CSV table of C-alpha atoms and ligand atoms in Angstrom, one decimal:
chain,number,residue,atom,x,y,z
A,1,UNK,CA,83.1,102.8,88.8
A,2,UNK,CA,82.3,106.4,87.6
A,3,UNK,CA,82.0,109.4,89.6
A,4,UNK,CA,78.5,109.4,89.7
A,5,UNK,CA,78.4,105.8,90.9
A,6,UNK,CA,80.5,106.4,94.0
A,7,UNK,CA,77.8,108.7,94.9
A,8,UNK,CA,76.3,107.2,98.3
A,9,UNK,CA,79.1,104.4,98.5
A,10,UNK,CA,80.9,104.0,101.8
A,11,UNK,CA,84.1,105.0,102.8
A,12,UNK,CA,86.1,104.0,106.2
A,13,UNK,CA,89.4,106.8,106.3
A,14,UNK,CA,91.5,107.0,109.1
A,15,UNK,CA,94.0,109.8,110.1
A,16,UNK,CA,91.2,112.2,108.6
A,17,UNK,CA,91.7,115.2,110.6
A,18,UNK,CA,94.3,116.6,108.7
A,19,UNK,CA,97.4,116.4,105.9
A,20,UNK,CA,96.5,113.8,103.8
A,21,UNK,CA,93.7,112.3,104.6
A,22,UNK,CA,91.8,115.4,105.3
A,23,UNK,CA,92.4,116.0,101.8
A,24,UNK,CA,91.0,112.3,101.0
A,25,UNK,CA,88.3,113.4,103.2
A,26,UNK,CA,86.7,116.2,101.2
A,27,UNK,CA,87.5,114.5,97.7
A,28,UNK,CA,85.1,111.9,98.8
A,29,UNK,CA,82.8,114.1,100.4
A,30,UNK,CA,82.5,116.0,97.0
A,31,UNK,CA,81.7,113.0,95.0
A,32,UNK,CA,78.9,112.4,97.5
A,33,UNK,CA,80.0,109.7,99.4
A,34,UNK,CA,79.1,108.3,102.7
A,35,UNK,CA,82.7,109.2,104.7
A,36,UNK,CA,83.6,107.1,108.2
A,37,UNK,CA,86.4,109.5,109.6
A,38,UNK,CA,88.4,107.7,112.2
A,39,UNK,CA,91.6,109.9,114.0
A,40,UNK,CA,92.4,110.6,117.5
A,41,UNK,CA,92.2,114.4,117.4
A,42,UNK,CA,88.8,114.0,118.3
A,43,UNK,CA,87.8,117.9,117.4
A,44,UNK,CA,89.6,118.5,114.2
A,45,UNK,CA,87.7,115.0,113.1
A,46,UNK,CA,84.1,117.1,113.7
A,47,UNK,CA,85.7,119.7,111.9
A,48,UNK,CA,86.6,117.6,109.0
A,49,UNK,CA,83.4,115.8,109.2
A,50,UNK,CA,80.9,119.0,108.9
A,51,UNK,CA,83.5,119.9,105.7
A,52,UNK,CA,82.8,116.6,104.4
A,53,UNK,CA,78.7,117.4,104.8
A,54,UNK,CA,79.3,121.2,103.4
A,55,UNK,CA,80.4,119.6,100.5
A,56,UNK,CA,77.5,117.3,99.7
A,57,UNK,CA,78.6,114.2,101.5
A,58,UNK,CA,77.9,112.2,104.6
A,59,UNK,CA,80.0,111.9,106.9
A,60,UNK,CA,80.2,109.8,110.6
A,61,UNK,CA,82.9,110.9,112.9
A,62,UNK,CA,84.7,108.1,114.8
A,63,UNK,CA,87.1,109.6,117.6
A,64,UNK,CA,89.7,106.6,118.7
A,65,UNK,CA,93.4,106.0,119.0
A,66,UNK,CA,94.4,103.5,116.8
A,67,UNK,CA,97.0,102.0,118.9
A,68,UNK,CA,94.5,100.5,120.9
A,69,UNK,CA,93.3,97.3,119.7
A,70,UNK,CA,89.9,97.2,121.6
A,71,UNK,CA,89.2,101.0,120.5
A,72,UNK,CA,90.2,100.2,116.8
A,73,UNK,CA,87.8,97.2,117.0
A,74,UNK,CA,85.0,99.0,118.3
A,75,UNK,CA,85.1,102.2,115.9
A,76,UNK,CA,85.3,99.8,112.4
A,77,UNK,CA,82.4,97.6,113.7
A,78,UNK,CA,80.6,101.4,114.7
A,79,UNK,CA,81.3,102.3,110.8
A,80,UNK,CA,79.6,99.2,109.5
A,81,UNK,CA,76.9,99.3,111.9
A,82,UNK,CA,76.0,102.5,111.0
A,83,UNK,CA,77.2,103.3,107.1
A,84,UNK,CA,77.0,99.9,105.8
A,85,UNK,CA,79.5,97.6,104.2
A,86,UNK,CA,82.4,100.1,102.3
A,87,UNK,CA,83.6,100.5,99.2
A,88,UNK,CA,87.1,101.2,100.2
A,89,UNK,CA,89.1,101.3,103.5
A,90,UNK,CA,92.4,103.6,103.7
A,91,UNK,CA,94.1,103.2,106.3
A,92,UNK,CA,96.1,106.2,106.0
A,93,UNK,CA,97.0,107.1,109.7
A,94,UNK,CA,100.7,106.8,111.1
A,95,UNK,CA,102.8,108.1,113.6
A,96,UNK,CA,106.5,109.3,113.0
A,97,UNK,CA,108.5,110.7,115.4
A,98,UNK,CA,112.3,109.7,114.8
A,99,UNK,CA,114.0,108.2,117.7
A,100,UNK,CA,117.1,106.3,117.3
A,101,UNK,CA,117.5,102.5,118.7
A,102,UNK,CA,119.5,104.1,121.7
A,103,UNK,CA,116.4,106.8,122.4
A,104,UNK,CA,113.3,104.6,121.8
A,105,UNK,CA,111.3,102.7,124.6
A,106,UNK,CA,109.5,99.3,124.2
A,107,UNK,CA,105.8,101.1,124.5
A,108,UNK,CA,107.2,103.9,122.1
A,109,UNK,CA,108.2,100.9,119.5
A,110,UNK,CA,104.7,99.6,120.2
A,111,UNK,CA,102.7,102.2,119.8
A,112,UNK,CA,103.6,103.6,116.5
A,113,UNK,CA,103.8,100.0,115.1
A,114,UNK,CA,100.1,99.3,116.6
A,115,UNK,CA,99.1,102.4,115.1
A,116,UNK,CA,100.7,101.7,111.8
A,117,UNK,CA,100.2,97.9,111.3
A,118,UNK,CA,98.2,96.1,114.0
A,119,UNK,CA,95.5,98.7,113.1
A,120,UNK,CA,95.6,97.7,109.5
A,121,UNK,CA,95.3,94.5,110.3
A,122,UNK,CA,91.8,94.9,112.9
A,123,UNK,CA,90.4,97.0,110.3
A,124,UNK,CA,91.3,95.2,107.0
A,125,UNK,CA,89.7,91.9,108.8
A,126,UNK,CA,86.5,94.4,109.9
A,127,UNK,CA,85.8,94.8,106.9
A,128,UNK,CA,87.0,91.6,104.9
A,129,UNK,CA,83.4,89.6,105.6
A,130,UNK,CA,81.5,92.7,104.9
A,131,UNK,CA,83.3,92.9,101.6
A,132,UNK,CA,82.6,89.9,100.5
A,133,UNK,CA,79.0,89.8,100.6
A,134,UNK,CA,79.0,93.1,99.3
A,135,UNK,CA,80.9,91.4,95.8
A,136,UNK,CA,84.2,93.2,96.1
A,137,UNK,CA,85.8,96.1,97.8
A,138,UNK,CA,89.0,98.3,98.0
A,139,UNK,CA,91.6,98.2,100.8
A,140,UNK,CA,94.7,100.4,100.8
A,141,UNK,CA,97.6,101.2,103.2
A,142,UNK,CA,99.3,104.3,103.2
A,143,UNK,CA,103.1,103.4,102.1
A,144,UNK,CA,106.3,105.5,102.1
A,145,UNK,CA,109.6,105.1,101.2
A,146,UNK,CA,110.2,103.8,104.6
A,147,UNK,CA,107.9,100.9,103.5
A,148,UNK,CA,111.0,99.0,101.3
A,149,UNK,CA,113.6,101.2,102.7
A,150,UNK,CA,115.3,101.7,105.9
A,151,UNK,CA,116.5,105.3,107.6
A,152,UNK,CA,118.1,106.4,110.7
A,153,UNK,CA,115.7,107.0,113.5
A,154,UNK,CA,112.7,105.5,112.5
A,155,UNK,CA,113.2,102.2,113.9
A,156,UNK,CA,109.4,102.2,114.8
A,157,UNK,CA,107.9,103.5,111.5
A,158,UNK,CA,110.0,101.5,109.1
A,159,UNK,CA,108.8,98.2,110.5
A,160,UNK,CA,105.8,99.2,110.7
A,161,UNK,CA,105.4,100.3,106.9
A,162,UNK,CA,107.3,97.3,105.7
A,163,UNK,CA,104.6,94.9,107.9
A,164,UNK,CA,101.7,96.8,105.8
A,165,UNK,CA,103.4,95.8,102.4
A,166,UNK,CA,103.5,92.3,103.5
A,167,UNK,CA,99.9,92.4,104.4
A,168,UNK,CA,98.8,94.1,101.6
A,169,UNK,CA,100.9,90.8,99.3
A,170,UNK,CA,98.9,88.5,101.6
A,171,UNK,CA,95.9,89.8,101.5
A,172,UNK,CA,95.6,90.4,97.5
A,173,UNK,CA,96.2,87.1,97.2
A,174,UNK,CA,93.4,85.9,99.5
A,175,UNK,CA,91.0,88.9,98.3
A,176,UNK,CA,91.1,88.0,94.6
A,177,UNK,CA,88.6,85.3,94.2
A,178,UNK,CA,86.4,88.0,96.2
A,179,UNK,CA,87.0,90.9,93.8
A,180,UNK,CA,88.6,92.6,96.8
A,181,UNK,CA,92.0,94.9,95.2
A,182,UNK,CA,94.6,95.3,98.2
A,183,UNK,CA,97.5,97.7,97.2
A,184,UNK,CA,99.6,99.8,99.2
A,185,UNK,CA,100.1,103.5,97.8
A,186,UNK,CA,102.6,105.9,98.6
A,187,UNK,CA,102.9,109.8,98.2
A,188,UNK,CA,105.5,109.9,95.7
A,189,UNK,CA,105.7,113.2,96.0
A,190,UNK,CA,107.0,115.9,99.1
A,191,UNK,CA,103.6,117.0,100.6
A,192,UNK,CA,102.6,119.5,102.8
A,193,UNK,CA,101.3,118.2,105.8
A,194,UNK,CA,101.7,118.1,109.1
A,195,UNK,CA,103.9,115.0,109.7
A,196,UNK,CA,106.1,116.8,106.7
A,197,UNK,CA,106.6,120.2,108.7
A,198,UNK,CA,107.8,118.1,111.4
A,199,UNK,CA,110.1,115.8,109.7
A,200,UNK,CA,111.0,117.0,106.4
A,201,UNK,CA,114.4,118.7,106.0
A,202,UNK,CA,114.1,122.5,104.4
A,203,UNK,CA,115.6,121.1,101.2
A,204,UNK,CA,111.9,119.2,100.9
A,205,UNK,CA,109.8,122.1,102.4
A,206,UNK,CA,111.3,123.8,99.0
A,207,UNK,CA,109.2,121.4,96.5
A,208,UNK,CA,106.2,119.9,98.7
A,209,UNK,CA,102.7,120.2,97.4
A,210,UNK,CA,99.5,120.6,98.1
A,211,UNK,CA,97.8,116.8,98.9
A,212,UNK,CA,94.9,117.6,97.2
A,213,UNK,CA,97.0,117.5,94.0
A,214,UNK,CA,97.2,113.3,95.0
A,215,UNK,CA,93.0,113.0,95.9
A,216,UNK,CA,92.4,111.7,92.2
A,217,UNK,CA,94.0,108.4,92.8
A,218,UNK,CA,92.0,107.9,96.3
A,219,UNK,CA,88.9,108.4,94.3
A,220,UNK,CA,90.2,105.9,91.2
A,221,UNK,CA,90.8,103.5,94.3
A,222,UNK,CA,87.3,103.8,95.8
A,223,UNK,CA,85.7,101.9,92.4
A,224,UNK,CA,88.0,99.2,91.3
A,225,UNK,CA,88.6,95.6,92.1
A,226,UNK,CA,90.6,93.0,92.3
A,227,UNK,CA,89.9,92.7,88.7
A,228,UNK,CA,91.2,96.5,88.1
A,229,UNK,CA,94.9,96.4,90.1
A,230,UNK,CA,95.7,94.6,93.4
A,231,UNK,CA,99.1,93.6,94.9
A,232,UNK,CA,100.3,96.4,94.0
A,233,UNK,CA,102.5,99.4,95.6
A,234,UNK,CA,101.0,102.4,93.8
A,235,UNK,CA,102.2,105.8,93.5
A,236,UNK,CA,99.8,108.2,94.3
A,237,UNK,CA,101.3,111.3,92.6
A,238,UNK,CA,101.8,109.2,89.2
A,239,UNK,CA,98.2,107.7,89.4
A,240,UNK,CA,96.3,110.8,90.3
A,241,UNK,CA,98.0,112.3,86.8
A,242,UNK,CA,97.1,109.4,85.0
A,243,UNK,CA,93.3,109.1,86.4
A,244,UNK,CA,93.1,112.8,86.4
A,245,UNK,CA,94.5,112.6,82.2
A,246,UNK,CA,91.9,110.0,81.4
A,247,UNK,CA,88.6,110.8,83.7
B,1,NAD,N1,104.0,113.5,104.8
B,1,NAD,C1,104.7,112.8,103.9
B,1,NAD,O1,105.6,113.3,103.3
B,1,NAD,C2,104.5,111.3,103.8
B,1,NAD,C3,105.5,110.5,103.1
B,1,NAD,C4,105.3,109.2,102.9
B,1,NAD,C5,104.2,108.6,103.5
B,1,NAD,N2,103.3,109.3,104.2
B,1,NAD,C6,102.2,108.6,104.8
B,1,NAD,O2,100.9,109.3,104.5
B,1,NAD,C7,100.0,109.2,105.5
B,1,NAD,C8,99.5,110.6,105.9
B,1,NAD,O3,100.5,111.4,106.2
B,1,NAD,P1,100.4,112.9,106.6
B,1,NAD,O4,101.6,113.5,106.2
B,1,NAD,O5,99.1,113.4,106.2
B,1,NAD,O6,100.5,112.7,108.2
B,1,NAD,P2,99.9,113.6,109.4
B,1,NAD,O7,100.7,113.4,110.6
B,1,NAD,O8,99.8,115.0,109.0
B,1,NAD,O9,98.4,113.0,109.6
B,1,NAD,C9,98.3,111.7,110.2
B,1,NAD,C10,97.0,111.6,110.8
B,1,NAD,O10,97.0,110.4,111.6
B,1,NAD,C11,96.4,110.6,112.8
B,1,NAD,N3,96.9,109.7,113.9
B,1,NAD,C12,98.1,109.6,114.4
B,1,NAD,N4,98.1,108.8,115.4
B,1,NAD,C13,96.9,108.3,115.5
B,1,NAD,C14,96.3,107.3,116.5
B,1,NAD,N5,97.0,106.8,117.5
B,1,NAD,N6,95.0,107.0,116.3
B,1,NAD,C15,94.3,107.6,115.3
B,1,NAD,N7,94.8,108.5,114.4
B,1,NAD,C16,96.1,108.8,114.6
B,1,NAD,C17,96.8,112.0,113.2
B,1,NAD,O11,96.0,112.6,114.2
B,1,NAD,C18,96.7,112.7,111.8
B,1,NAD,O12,95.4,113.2,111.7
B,1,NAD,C19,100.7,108.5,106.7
B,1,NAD,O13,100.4,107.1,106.6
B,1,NAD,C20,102.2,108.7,106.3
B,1,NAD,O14,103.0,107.7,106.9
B,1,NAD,C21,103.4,110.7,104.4
């Protein structure tokens, strides 16, 4: 899909009120698309959503935590009520804050694994009917190394992003006789974001980039099917070279 056909096609983002996907955000809202922006930092979202419209897009701004079921629920069947059935679903937020096994609590564990997985699962199956009528769709989790290998202290996060690359395997499988493409991407690259000033050891603050550098492979994601790649753990930093080389 070129990028004058994504123009007007729906988009559910979440963690869209800043790093990454704020970035994903206004790539989308350039191309014209129609932009549900879910996060819990309810006013940064409004900021991120009138960016989205200065650009030339439309955007719907869909304050919730993610951790709660119920609210995660309600916000993707708010997105389709209002914006339609989407193109493409990221599900881009997460929460890291390291904690080793002797520091972490039980609701601590829980919540960044709700966040992180049960979330992708209440919105991948919000959409998944939707999808399917509509023909085909995109799905992608936000991966990281963490998601096939373990480090100290995140005892939460590393679960969590391993559980989304088993539900992405799953779910490629079951989405292909729908033309639905379900692929995990990671950065593959140090960026500079918020989670990153937080967690990234000076050595990384040296090389990170800016995440707009990545938004070309969010677009190339937001027109393909199952068809196109699916199953897959992409990296963002090598695909947005290669899209950016051939569009
Ligand atoms: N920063 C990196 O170097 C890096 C590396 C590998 C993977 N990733 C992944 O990329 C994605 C984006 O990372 P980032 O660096 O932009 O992170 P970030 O912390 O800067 O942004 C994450 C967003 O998720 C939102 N969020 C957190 N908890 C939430 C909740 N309970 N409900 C709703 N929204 C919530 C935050 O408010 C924030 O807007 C994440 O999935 C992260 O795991 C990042």
């Amino acid at each position: 899909m070129s990028a004058k056909e994504l123009r007007g096609q729906v988009a559910v983002l979440t963690g869209a009120a800043q790093g990454l996907g704020r970035a994903i955000a206004r790539a989308y809202g350039e191309r014209g698309m129609k932009v549900a922006l879910i996060d819990i930092m309810a006013d940064r979202l409004e900021e991120a959503a009138d960016e989205v419209r200065s650009l030339g897009g439309e955007a719907l701004a869909l304050p919730a935590d993610l951790s709660d079921a119920k609210a995660t629920q309600r916000v993707i069947e708010e997105a389709l009520a209002r914006l339609g059935a989407p193109r493409i679903l990221i599900h881009n937020a997460a929460l890291l804050k390291q904690r080793s096994m002797l520091e972490i609590s039980l609701p601590q564990w829980r919540r960044e694994l709700d966040i992180i997985l049960q979330a992708a699962f209440i919105l991948s199956k919000g959409v998944w009917q939707a999808m399917i009528d509509a023909g085909g769709g995109s799905i992608a989790y936000l991966s990281s190394g963490s998601g096939i290998k373990g480090f100290a202290a995140e005892v939460a996060y590393c679960p969590g992003k391993h559980g989304q690359e088993g539900l992405m395997k799953v779910l490629a499988i079951e989405g292909q006789p729908y033309n639905i493409a379900v692929n995990t991407i990671t950065p593959g690259i140090a960026i500079h974001t918020p989670m990153s000033e937080a967690n990234y050891t000076e050595e990384h603050k040296r090389d990170w980039v800016d995440p707009a550098l990545l938004t070309p492979a969010f677009v190339y994601l937001a027109g393909i099917g199952a068809a196109d790649v699916s199953g897959e753990r992409l990296n963002a930093w090598e695909l947005a070279q290669r899209v950016g080389a051939e569009g």
